[in-house]
């Protein structure tokens, strides 16, 4: 089964990326985690994302376009990255989710990938 | 609602839940029905006690209420044909039994939960729910399983008990050691996973596991391994507060101040280990407890007897099945006892299954460091990536060069 592991970081956690005192531990933990995850052989694909401030939001409301830089002001958890993994069960995916550095500073969402409809054109 | 009544209900729930479920499940041969009836009885208590006052024998009140519930349910099912039930139906409103009349059937219930017919990974969750009444959601968090999946596993386990007609009786003498081992394994699993449920409404799962270990030893005092497990858990419990410093940082065993260990718990652990030793039935939990007892010696002698510890791990590995944990412990003890090369060789012999086991990589980094060999940094990286404890992760990250 394929699952998406979605990393959500708090604003304070994201700020550690740029804090000279906290950055080495922040990146050290992520680098080790991603290394171990790749080493496990279950990774299908995945990416870390640049800081939320680099985002651009597009919304069409009532036929009018709104384009905004950065995250919405009321967002407390930011998408930091994701992996698609292939595992035998949800249990294994949860095990890896719990190991993510942001599991204790934010949250990690695990969701099964929706298989393509069987009548989809080849 | 009056706070007194709610507090009384909560106290009775904690003290007698397991006894009541066990007794009802034993009478009715149906664990799931017993749990449902008892939860209805608790709901009724929360409605009635604030108005009518807490009864003199709350446990008996709950037992009678749950019994009525089960009888009521039985009237509408095939059980009505059962002469055992119809006999009971004649006195469907039995007077509340004396408190002493409630038999302690918790042990039988634990044996049923750890029955070989039930999948091993369901033993501990089933026991925590059946004997202690823990919520499936709390159990799911401890075992890192989705709550829906855990609920399903528990339901399936109970269905198995009902369908297979597993008898709510203590196993016969000849099968006792094997069955007891499964019970003790489940209690041990509950304790080791307990550290993950810090915010659960059930309090700490470690307290619940310790309660079960005490109960098992008290109810089966002639079984050395039951005392061995109790001693092991008490030693671990004695160091619980010393594992983290005032700032919440992880402190490894070797760096812990022995004065921060709980003296009373250590004494209780040593007494349990003595009780076990006098029974002359060696077993893996007693050896694990002896290892922890050796670590506790540092409190009086200032020294850790690493050679003795390495030997004890050797016995564990040789005679009681090779577990990765014991191998890792043996390697660390060997390295600390001055044989780092032998320790590295031991760890090298287990690359495959150790891949996803964080303690293996923590030990490997430590042993390679002591041996002055290369590869420490890579092992540390792997350990950091595999740990799910943020405090241990911070500690390991700080060790990176």
Short mmCIF file of C-alpha atoms in Angstrom, two decimals:
data_model
loop_
_atom_site.label_atom_id
_atom_site.label_comp_id
_atom_site.label_asym_id
_atom_site.label_seq_id
_atom_site.Cartn_x
_atom_site.Cartn_y
_atom_site.Cartn_z
CA UNK A 1 0.00 0.00 0.00
CA UNK A 2 1.13 3.53 -0.67
CA UNK A 3 0.84 6.22 1.96
CA UNK A 4 1.68 9.89 1.97
CA UNK A 5 3.48 11.03 5.11
CA UNK A 6 2.85 14.75 5.46
CA UNK A 7 5.04 16.82 7.78
CA UNK A 8 3.43 19.82 9.46
CA UNK A 9 5.61 22.21 11.41
CA UNK A 10 4.63 24.92 13.85
CA UNK A 11 5.65 28.51 13.13
CA UNK A 12 8.20 28.29 15.96
CA UNK A 13 9.67 25.10 14.49
CA UNK A 14 9.97 26.68 11.03
CA UNK A 15 11.82 29.63 12.61
CA UNK A 16 14.55 27.24 13.83
CA UNK A 17 15.70 26.88 10.21
CA UNK A 18 17.09 30.43 10.28
CA UNK A 19 18.15 30.65 13.92
CA UNK A 20 21.96 30.18 14.04
CA UNK A 21 21.75 28.61 17.51
CA UNK A 22 19.03 26.11 16.59
CA UNK A 23 19.67 25.44 12.89
CA UNK A 24 22.41 22.77 13.26
CA UNK A 25 20.21 20.60 15.52
CA UNK A 26 17.18 21.22 13.30
CA UNK A 27 18.90 20.19 10.08
CA UNK A 28 20.90 17.43 11.79
CA UNK A 29 17.70 15.75 13.00
CA UNK A 30 15.97 16.04 9.61
CA UNK A 31 19.00 14.87 7.67
CA UNK A 32 19.30 11.80 9.91
CA UNK A 33 15.60 11.04 9.62
CA UNK A 34 15.50 11.37 5.84
CA UNK A 35 18.67 9.27 5.59
CA UNK A 36 17.16 6.50 7.72
CA UNK A 37 13.89 6.64 5.78
CA UNK A 38 15.72 6.28 2.46
CA UNK A 39 17.83 3.51 3.98
CA UNK A 40 14.68 1.55 4.82
CA UNK A 41 13.90 1.09 1.14
CA UNK A 42 10.21 2.07 1.43
CA UNK A 43 10.47 5.53 -0.17
CA UNK A 44 8.68 5.96 -3.51
CA UNK A 45 9.27 9.71 -3.70
CA UNK A 46 9.33 12.76 -1.52
CA UNK A 47 10.59 16.27 -1.01
CA UNK A 48 11.30 18.83 1.64
CA UNK A 49 9.85 22.27 0.90
CA UNK A 50 11.32 25.72 1.26
CA UNK A 51 10.07 27.95 4.07
CA UNK A 52 6.35 28.87 4.10
CA UNK A 53 7.17 32.52 3.38
CA UNK A 54 8.30 31.45 -0.10
CA UNK A 55 4.78 30.24 -0.90
CA UNK A 56 2.36 31.97 -3.23
CA UNK A 57 -1.35 31.42 -2.69
CA UNK A 58 -3.97 31.66 -5.41
CA UNK A 59 -7.68 31.71 -4.72
CA UNK A 60 -10.66 32.46 -6.93
CA UNK A 61 -13.56 33.80 -4.90
CA UNK A 62 -16.77 34.98 -6.53
CA UNK A 63 -15.03 34.97 -9.88
CA UNK A 64 -12.28 37.25 -8.59
CA UNK A 65 -8.67 36.21 -8.36
CA UNK A 66 -6.71 36.71 -5.17
CA UNK A 67 -2.98 36.09 -5.21
CA UNK A 68 -1.07 36.32 -1.95
CA UNK A 69 2.55 35.88 -0.93
CA UNK A 70 3.42 33.67 1.99
CA UNK A 71 1.17 31.58 4.20
CA UNK A 72 -2.26 32.73 5.33
CA UNK A 73 -1.91 34.79 8.49
CA UNK A 74 -3.98 32.43 10.65
CA UNK A 75 -2.05 29.27 9.73
CA UNK A 76 -0.36 27.68 12.74
CA UNK A 77 0.99 24.55 11.09
CA UNK A 78 2.89 24.66 7.83
CA UNK A 79 3.55 21.97 5.26
CA UNK A 80 7.27 21.27 5.57
CA UNK A 81 7.59 18.32 3.22
CA UNK A 82 6.18 14.93 2.32
CA UNK A 83 7.09 11.39 1.37
CA UNK A 84 5.20 8.74 -0.55
CA UNK A 85 6.09 5.36 0.96
CA UNK A 86 5.20 1.82 -0.01
CA UNK A 87 4.55 -0.33 3.09
CA UNK A 88 2.69 -3.53 3.92
CA UNK A 89 0.46 -1.80 6.46
CA UNK A 90 -0.54 1.49 8.01
CA UNK A 91 1.32 0.40 11.18
CA UNK A 92 4.69 0.65 9.44
CA UNK A 93 3.86 4.08 7.99
CA UNK A 94 2.82 5.29 11.47
CA UNK A 95 6.12 4.04 12.89
CA UNK A 96 7.99 6.27 10.44
CA UNK A 97 5.62 9.17 11.05
CA UNK A 98 6.36 9.01 14.80
CA UNK A 99 10.10 9.22 14.08
CA UNK A 100 9.84 12.52 12.19
CA UNK A 101 11.38 15.45 14.09
CA UNK A 102 8.16 17.46 13.67
CA UNK A 103 6.03 14.73 15.33
CA UNK A 104 6.90 16.40 18.63
CA UNK A 105 6.84 19.97 17.25
CA UNK A 106 3.80 20.06 15.00
CA UNK A 107 2.21 16.91 13.66
CA UNK A 108 2.51 14.27 10.99
CA UNK A 109 -0.40 13.16 8.86
CA UNK A 110 -0.49 9.75 7.24
CA UNK A 111 -2.98 9.08 4.46
CA UNK A 112 -3.40 6.24 2.01
CA UNK A 113 -2.87 7.23 -1.61
CA UNK A 114 -6.10 6.96 -3.60
CA UNK A 115 -5.56 4.27 -6.21
CA UNK A 116 -6.38 5.38 -9.77
CA UNK A 117 -9.92 4.37 -10.85
CA UNK A 118 -9.87 0.97 -12.55
CA UNK A 119 -11.59 2.32 -15.69
CA UNK A 120 -8.96 5.01 -16.20
CA UNK A 121 -7.55 5.11 -19.74
CA UNK A 122 -4.15 3.48 -19.90
CA UNK B 1 -23.20 16.44 39.79
CA UNK B 2 -21.75 16.21 43.25
CA UNK B 3 -18.03 15.91 43.14
CA UNK B 4 -18.00 13.30 45.91
CA UNK B 5 -20.13 10.87 43.94
CA UNK B 6 -18.09 11.30 40.77
CA UNK B 7 -14.85 10.86 42.68
CA UNK B 8 -16.24 7.77 44.42
CA UNK B 9 -17.28 6.29 41.06
CA UNK B 10 -13.83 6.98 39.67
CA UNK B 11 -12.13 5.39 42.65
CA UNK B 12 -14.31 2.29 42.47
CA UNK B 13 -13.71 2.16 38.71
CA UNK B 14 -9.98 2.07 39.23
CA UNK B 15 -10.00 -0.34 42.16
CA UNK B 16 -12.54 -2.84 40.99
CA UNK B 17 -12.98 -2.61 37.23
CA UNK B 18 -10.77 -5.63 36.51
CA UNK B 19 -12.28 -7.70 39.32
CA UNK B 20 -15.82 -6.95 38.17
CA UNK B 21 -15.21 -7.60 34.47
CA UNK B 22 -13.34 -10.76 35.29
CA UNK B 23 -16.11 -12.04 37.51
CA UNK B 24 -18.89 -11.20 35.05
CA UNK B 25 -16.96 -12.52 32.05
CA UNK B 26 -16.31 -15.72 33.95
CA UNK B 27 -19.99 -16.12 34.87
CA UNK B 28 -21.29 -15.32 31.43
CA UNK B 29 -18.42 -16.66 29.33
CA UNK B 30 -18.55 -13.45 27.29
CA UNK B 31 -15.96 -10.72 27.77
CA UNK B 32 -17.51 -8.17 25.42
CA UNK B 33 -20.97 -8.49 27.01
CA UNK B 34 -19.44 -8.18 30.50
CA UNK B 35 -17.65 -4.96 29.50
CA UNK B 36 -20.81 -3.48 27.98
CA UNK B 37 -22.88 -4.32 31.03
CA UNK B 38 -20.29 -2.85 33.38
CA UNK B 39 -20.00 0.37 31.41
CA UNK B 40 -23.81 0.69 31.62
CA UNK B 41 -23.55 0.10 35.36
CA UNK B 42 -20.97 2.88 35.72
CA UNK B 43 -23.20 5.23 33.72
CA UNK B 44 -26.08 4.36 36.05
CA UNK B 45 -23.87 5.00 39.07
CA UNK B 46 -23.00 8.46 37.79
CA UNK B 47 -26.74 9.19 37.46
CA UNK B 48 -27.92 7.71 40.76
CA UNK B 49 -25.12 8.24 43.27
CA UNK B 50 -25.21 12.06 43.26
CA UNK B 51 -28.93 11.95 44.16
CA UNK B 52 -29.17 8.87 46.34
CA UNK B 53 -25.74 8.97 47.85
CA UNK B 54 -22.82 6.59 47.36
CA UNK B 55 -23.82 3.08 48.49
CA UNK B 56 -21.96 1.44 51.36
CA UNK B 57 -20.58 -1.25 49.07
CA UNK B 58 -20.14 0.53 45.72
CA UNK B 59 -18.45 -2.43 44.07
CA UNK B 60 -21.30 -4.76 44.98
CA UNK B 61 -23.80 -2.15 43.75
CA UNK B 62 -22.02 -2.05 40.39
CA UNK B 63 -21.82 -5.83 40.21
CA UNK B 64 -25.54 -6.14 40.86
CA UNK B 65 -26.39 -3.43 38.30
CA UNK B 66 -24.21 -5.07 35.64
CA UNK B 67 -25.66 -8.47 36.50
CA UNK B 68 -29.20 -7.11 35.98
CA UNK B 69 -28.12 -5.67 32.66
CA UNK B 70 -26.73 -9.02 31.51
CA UNK B 71 -29.86 -10.85 32.66
CA UNK B 72 -32.05 -8.32 30.90
CA UNK B 73 -30.04 -8.85 27.74
CA UNK B 74 -30.20 -12.62 28.17
CA UNK B 75 -34.01 -12.55 28.19
CA UNK B 76 -33.88 -11.36 24.62
CA UNK B 77 -31.39 -13.86 23.33
CA UNK B 78 -30.92 -17.55 22.94
CA UNK B 79 -29.49 -17.65 26.44
CA UNK B 80 -33.07 -17.71 27.72
CA UNK B 81 -33.03 -21.41 26.92
CA UNK B 82 -29.99 -22.00 29.08
CA UNK B 83 -31.08 -23.57 32.39
CA UNK B 84 -28.19 -21.82 34.12
CA UNK B 85 -29.63 -18.51 33.04
CA UNK B 86 -33.27 -19.32 33.72
CA UNK B 87 -32.29 -20.31 37.23
CA UNK B 88 -30.75 -16.90 37.68
CA UNK B 89 -33.73 -15.16 36.11
CA UNK B 90 -35.93 -16.30 38.97
CA UNK B 91 -33.98 -14.02 41.23
CA UNK B 92 -33.33 -11.36 38.68
CA UNK B 93 -32.97 -8.72 41.40
CA UNK B 94 -30.49 -10.44 43.66
CA UNK B 95 -29.55 -8.74 46.87
CA UNK B 96 -26.20 -7.06 46.60
CA UNK B 97 -23.47 -9.59 47.32
CA UNK B 98 -20.98 -8.86 50.06
CA UNK B 99 -17.79 -7.20 48.93
CA UNK B 100 -15.78 -10.23 49.99
CA UNK B 101 -17.95 -12.46 47.83
CA UNK B 102 -16.48 -10.92 44.67
CA UNK B 103 -13.86 -13.47 43.63
CA UNK B 104 -10.59 -12.24 42.25
CA UNK B 105 -10.80 -13.64 38.75
CA UNK B 106 -8.46 -11.09 37.21
CA UNK B 107 -5.69 -13.60 36.83
CA UNK B 108 -7.93 -16.00 34.94
CA UNK B 109 -8.88 -13.07 32.73
CA UNK B 110 -5.22 -12.30 32.07
CA UNK B 111 -4.62 -15.91 31.08
CA UNK B 112 -7.53 -15.77 28.66
CA UNK B 113 -6.25 -12.51 27.14
CA UNK B 114 -2.83 -14.11 26.56
CA UNK B 115 -4.27 -17.35 25.21
CA UNK B 116 -2.28 -18.97 22.38
CA UNK B 117 -5.40 -18.85 20.18
CA UNK B 118 -5.22 -15.04 20.22
CA UNK B 119 -2.61 -13.25 18.10
CA UNK B 120 0.45 -12.36 20.21
CA UNK B 121 0.35 -8.66 19.35
CA UNK B 122 -3.20 -8.43 20.73
CA UNK B 123 -2.35 -9.99 24.14
CA UNK B 124 -1.18 -6.80 25.83
CA UNK B 125 -3.87 -4.47 24.37
CA UNK B 126 -6.60 -6.93 25.30
CA UNK B 127 -5.28 -7.23 28.84
CA UNK B 128 -5.09 -3.48 29.30
CA UNK B 129 -8.68 -3.10 28.19
CA UNK B 130 -10.19 -6.16 29.89
CA UNK B 131 -8.42 -5.97 33.24
CA UNK B 132 -7.93 -2.22 33.59
CA UNK B 133 -10.72 -0.84 31.42
CA UNK B 134 -8.41 1.41 29.38
CA UNK B 135 -9.90 3.16 26.39
CA UNK B 136 -9.08 1.74 22.95
CA UNK B 137 -7.85 5.20 21.90
CA UNK B 138 -5.29 5.35 24.72
CA UNK B 139 -4.14 1.82 23.96
CA UNK B 140 -3.84 2.67 20.26
CA UNK B 141 -1.59 5.64 21.02
CA UNK B 142 0.70 3.55 23.21
CA UNK B 143 1.04 0.85 20.57
CA UNK B 144 1.28 3.39 17.72
CA UNK B 145 -1.68 1.96 15.84
CA UNK B 146 -4.66 3.80 14.37
CA UNK B 147 -7.51 3.89 16.94
CA UNK B 148 -9.94 2.31 14.45
CA UNK B 149 -7.54 -0.55 13.76
CA UNK B 150 -6.92 -1.08 17.49
CA UNK B 151 -10.66 -1.13 18.24
CA UNK B 152 -11.10 -3.72 15.51
CA UNK B 153 -8.27 -5.89 16.87
CA UNK B 154 -9.79 -5.79 20.35
CA UNK B 155 -13.24 -6.69 19.05
CA UNK B 156 -11.77 -9.57 17.05
CA UNK B 157 -9.86 -10.79 20.10
CA UNK B 158 -13.03 -10.84 22.19
CA UNK B 159 -14.99 -12.56 19.42
CA UNK B 160 -12.27 -15.20 19.34
CA UNK B 161 -12.63 -15.74 23.08
CA UNK B 162 -16.37 -16.19 22.70
CA UNK B 163 -16.31 -18.34 19.57
CA UNK B 164 -13.48 -20.58 20.68
CA UNK B 165 -15.16 -20.88 24.07
CA UNK B 166 -11.87 -20.17 25.81
CA UNK B 167 -12.35 -21.23 29.37
CA UNK B 168 -12.04 -18.64 32.08
CA UNK B 169 -9.94 -20.85 34.26
CA UNK B 170 -6.32 -20.92 35.26
CA UNK B 171 -4.29 -23.21 33.01
CA UNK B 172 -3.32 -26.66 34.22
CA UNK B 173 0.02 -27.13 35.95
CA UNK B 174 1.84 -28.54 32.93
CA UNK B 175 0.87 -25.63 30.67
CA UNK B 176 1.28 -22.94 33.30
CA UNK B 177 4.90 -21.89 32.55
CA UNK B 178 4.23 -21.32 28.83
CA UNK B 179 0.95 -19.51 29.46
CA UNK B 180 2.45 -17.42 32.25
CA UNK B 181 5.31 -16.41 29.94
CA UNK B 182 2.75 -14.94 27.51
CA UNK B 183 1.05 -13.03 30.33
CA UNK B 184 4.37 -11.64 31.58
CA UNK B 185 5.46 -10.69 28.04
CA UNK B 186 2.25 -8.72 27.61
CA UNK B 187 2.72 -6.89 30.92
CA UNK B 188 6.33 -6.14 29.98
CA UNK B 189 5.23 -4.81 26.57
CA UNK B 190 2.71 -2.53 28.27
CA UNK B 191 5.46 -1.16 30.52
CA UNK B 192 8.00 -0.52 27.77
CA UNK B 193 5.41 1.22 25.61
CA UNK B 194 4.13 3.18 28.59
CA UNK B 195 6.56 6.03 28.17
CA UNK B 196 4.70 7.14 25.05
CA UNK B 197 1.36 7.94 26.69
CA UNK B 198 2.37 10.79 28.93
CA UNK B 199 -0.77 12.81 28.29
CA UNK B 200 -3.31 10.01 28.43
CA UNK B 201 -6.28 10.30 30.77
CA UNK B 202 -5.27 6.87 32.05
CA UNK B 203 -2.22 8.43 33.64
CA UNK B 204 0.95 6.63 32.79
CA UNK B 205 0.67 3.19 31.24
CA UNK B 206 3.76 2.21 33.23
CA UNK B 207 1.77 2.52 36.45
CA UNK B 208 -0.88 0.20 35.04
CA UNK B 209 1.73 -2.34 33.91
CA UNK B 210 3.40 -2.24 37.31
CA UNK B 211 0.02 -2.84 38.92
CA UNK B 212 -0.48 -5.92 36.74
CA UNK B 213 3.04 -7.21 37.54
CA UNK B 214 2.39 -6.83 41.30
CA UNK B 215 -0.97 -8.53 40.93
CA UNK B 216 0.50 -11.48 39.01
CA UNK B 217 3.25 -12.04 41.58
CA UNK B 218 0.79 -11.80 44.47
CA UNK B 219 -1.67 -14.21 42.88
CA UNK B 220 0.99 -16.69 41.71
CA UNK B 221 3.60 -16.44 44.49
CA UNK B 222 5.23 -19.78 43.60
CA UNK B 223 6.17 -18.62 40.09
CA UNK B 224 9.70 -17.21 40.06
CA UNK B 225 9.36 -15.47 36.71
CA UNK B 226 6.39 -13.43 37.97
CA UNK B 227 8.67 -12.10 40.74
CA UNK B 228 11.46 -11.65 38.19
CA UNK B 229 9.30 -9.41 36.01
CA UNK B 230 8.17 -7.44 39.05
CA UNK B 231 11.81 -6.92 40.12
CA UNK B 232 12.75 -5.82 36.59
CA UNK B 233 9.95 -3.26 36.35
CA UNK B 234 10.62 -1.95 39.87
CA UNK B 235 14.28 -1.33 39.01
CA UNK B 236 13.24 0.54 35.86
CA UNK B 237 10.67 2.47 37.86
CA UNK B 238 13.27 3.42 40.48
CA UNK B 239 15.27 5.27 37.80
CA UNK B 240 12.32 6.90 36.08
CA UNK B 241 12.82 10.34 37.63
CA UNK B 242 16.60 10.28 37.04
CA UNK B 243 16.21 9.68 33.30
CA UNK B 244 15.64 13.36 32.62
CA UNK B 245 17.28 16.39 34.20
CA UNK B 246 15.50 19.49 35.49
CA UNK B 247 15.46 20.96 31.98
CA UNK B 248 13.83 17.79 30.61
CA UNK B 249 16.98 16.58 28.87
CA UNK B 250 17.69 12.87 28.55
CA UNK B 251 20.32 11.46 30.93
CA UNK B 252 21.80 8.04 29.99
CA UNK B 253 22.05 5.43 32.74
CA UNK B 254 25.84 5.77 33.06
CA UNK B 255 25.53 9.53 33.67
CA UNK B 256 22.66 9.31 36.15
CA UNK B 257 23.23 10.30 39.75
CA UNK B 258 22.47 7.15 41.80
CA UNK B 259 21.21 9.38 44.61
CA UNK B 260 18.35 10.38 42.33
CA UNK B 261 17.18 6.76 42.15
CA UNK B 262 14.23 5.72 44.30
CA UNK B 263 15.61 3.80 47.27
CA UNK B 264 12.31 2.32 48.34
CA UNK B 265 11.59 0.89 44.88
CA UNK B 266 15.11 -0.55 44.64
CA UNK B 267 14.62 -2.30 47.99
CA UNK B 268 11.28 -3.68 46.86
CA UNK B 269 12.90 -4.86 43.60
CA UNK B 270 15.72 -6.61 45.46
CA UNK B 271 13.22 -8.32 47.77
CA UNK B 272 11.22 -9.54 44.76
CA UNK B 273 14.40 -10.87 43.14
CA UNK B 274 15.30 -12.73 46.36
CA UNK B 275 11.85 -14.27 46.48
CA UNK B 276 12.36 -15.41 42.89
CA UNK B 277 15.83 -16.83 43.59
CA UNK B 278 14.58 -18.94 46.51
CA UNK B 279 12.14 -20.67 44.14
CA UNK B 280 15.04 -22.06 42.05
CA UNK B 281 13.32 -21.66 38.67
CA UNK B 282 15.70 -19.60 36.54
CA UNK B 283 14.20 -17.61 33.68
CA UNK B 284 14.85 -14.65 31.38
CA UNK B 285 13.00 -12.01 33.43
CA UNK B 286 15.00 -12.94 36.53
CA UNK B 287 18.25 -12.55 34.58
CA UNK B 288 17.12 -9.18 33.21
CA UNK B 289 16.25 -8.15 36.76
CA UNK B 290 19.66 -9.38 37.99
CA UNK B 291 21.30 -7.16 35.34
CA UNK B 292 19.36 -4.15 36.59
CA UNK B 293 20.21 -5.13 40.15
CA UNK B 294 23.90 -5.08 39.17
CA UNK B 295 23.47 -1.56 37.76
CA UNK B 296 21.84 -0.53 41.05
CA UNK B 297 25.02 -1.58 42.90
CA UNK B 298 26.62 1.67 41.75
CA UNK B 299 24.45 3.36 44.36
CA UNK B 300 26.41 1.69 47.18
CA UNK B 301 29.80 0.84 45.64
CA UNK B 302 30.21 3.69 43.17
CA UNK B 303 31.16 1.11 40.52
CA UNK B 304 29.20 -0.69 37.82
CA UNK B 305 30.21 -4.38 37.63
CA UNK B 306 30.41 -4.46 33.82
CA UNK B 307 32.04 -7.92 33.54
CA UNK B 308 29.27 -9.49 35.61
CA UNK B 309 26.67 -7.68 33.52
CA UNK B 310 28.27 -8.92 30.29
CA UNK B 311 28.18 -12.47 31.66
CA UNK B 312 24.52 -12.18 32.63
CA UNK B 313 23.67 -10.96 29.13
CA UNK B 314 25.67 -13.90 27.80
CA UNK B 315 23.48 -16.31 29.77
CA UNK B 316 20.38 -14.54 28.49
CA UNK B 317 21.52 -14.80 24.88
CA UNK B 318 22.69 -18.40 25.20
CA UNK B 319 19.88 -20.00 27.16
CA UNK B 320 16.81 -17.91 26.59
CA UNK B 321 16.67 -17.15 22.90
CA UNK B 322 18.58 -14.46 21.13
CA UNK B 323 16.80 -11.16 21.25
CA UNK B 324 18.29 -8.09 19.67
CA UNK B 325 17.94 -6.18 22.94
CA UNK B 326 20.03 -8.72 24.86
CA UNK B 327 22.73 -8.72 22.15
CA UNK B 328 22.90 -4.95 22.26
CA UNK B 329 23.15 -4.98 26.06
CA UNK B 330 25.87 -7.62 25.96
CA UNK B 331 27.93 -5.62 23.46
CA UNK B 332 27.74 -2.43 25.51
CA UNK B 333 28.67 -4.27 28.71
CA UNK B 334 31.63 -5.97 26.98
CA UNK B 335 32.89 -2.65 25.64
CA UNK B 336 32.55 -1.01 29.06
CA UNK B 337 34.32 -3.99 30.66
CA UNK B 338 37.35 -3.29 28.47
CA UNK B 339 36.71 -5.52 25.46
CA UNK B 340 35.56 -3.06 22.79
CA UNK B 341 36.87 -5.16 19.89
CA UNK B 342 34.80 -8.17 20.97
CA UNK B 343 31.82 -5.85 21.35
CA UNK B 344 32.19 -4.49 17.80
CA UNK B 345 32.47 -8.06 16.45
CA UNK B 346 29.26 -8.97 18.27
CA UNK B 347 27.37 -6.04 16.75
CA UNK B 348 28.81 -6.70 13.30
CA UNK B 349 27.24 -10.15 13.37
CA UNK B 350 23.71 -8.65 13.33
CA UNK B 351 23.37 -6.21 10.48
CA UNK B 352 20.08 -7.37 8.89
CA UNK B 353 17.36 -7.35 11.50
CA UNK B 354 18.99 -4.46 13.37
CA UNK B 355 18.38 -2.09 10.45
CA UNK B 356 15.32 -0.42 11.92
CA UNK B 357 16.12 -0.88 15.63
CA UNK B 358 17.23 2.43 17.13
CA UNK B 359 18.90 1.01 20.30
CA UNK B 360 21.21 -1.08 18.10
CA UNK B 361 22.54 2.07 16.40
CA UNK B 362 22.82 3.98 19.68
CA UNK B 363 24.87 1.11 21.11
CA UNK B 364 26.92 0.80 17.93
CA UNK B 365 27.86 4.48 18.01
CA UNK B 366 28.80 4.20 21.69
CA UNK B 367 30.84 1.00 21.25
CA UNK B 368 32.66 2.31 18.15
CA UNK B 369 33.49 5.45 20.13
CA UNK B 370 34.97 3.36 22.98
CA UNK B 371 36.89 1.24 20.48
CA UNK B 372 38.21 4.33 18.73
CA UNK B 373 36.97 2.83 15.46
CA UNK B 374 35.52 4.70 12.48
CA UNK B 375 31.83 4.74 11.66
CA UNK B 376 30.64 6.28 14.91
CA UNK B 377 29.19 9.32 13.16
CA UNK B 378 27.22 7.25 10.63
CA UNK B 379 25.82 5.01 13.37
CA UNK B 380 24.80 8.07 15.36
CA UNK B 381 23.04 9.51 12.30
CA UNK B 382 21.13 6.28 11.88
CA UNK B 383 20.14 6.24 15.56
CA UNK B 384 18.87 9.83 15.34
CA UNK B 385 16.81 9.02 12.27
CA UNK B 386 15.23 5.98 13.91
CA UNK B 387 14.34 7.27 17.36
CA UNK B 388 10.83 8.53 18.03
CA UNK B 389 11.67 10.05 21.41
CA UNK B 390 12.39 13.77 20.98
CA UNK B 391 14.45 13.96 24.20
CA UNK B 392 16.67 11.06 23.16
CA UNK B 393 16.97 12.62 19.69
CA UNK B 394 18.19 15.92 21.14
CA UNK B 395 20.71 14.04 23.28
CA UNK B 396 22.04 12.14 20.26
CA UNK B 397 22.18 15.21 18.01
CA UNK B 398 24.36 16.87 20.65
CA UNK B 399 26.83 13.94 20.32
CA UNK B 400 27.40 14.59 16.60
CA UNK B 401 30.87 15.89 15.80
#
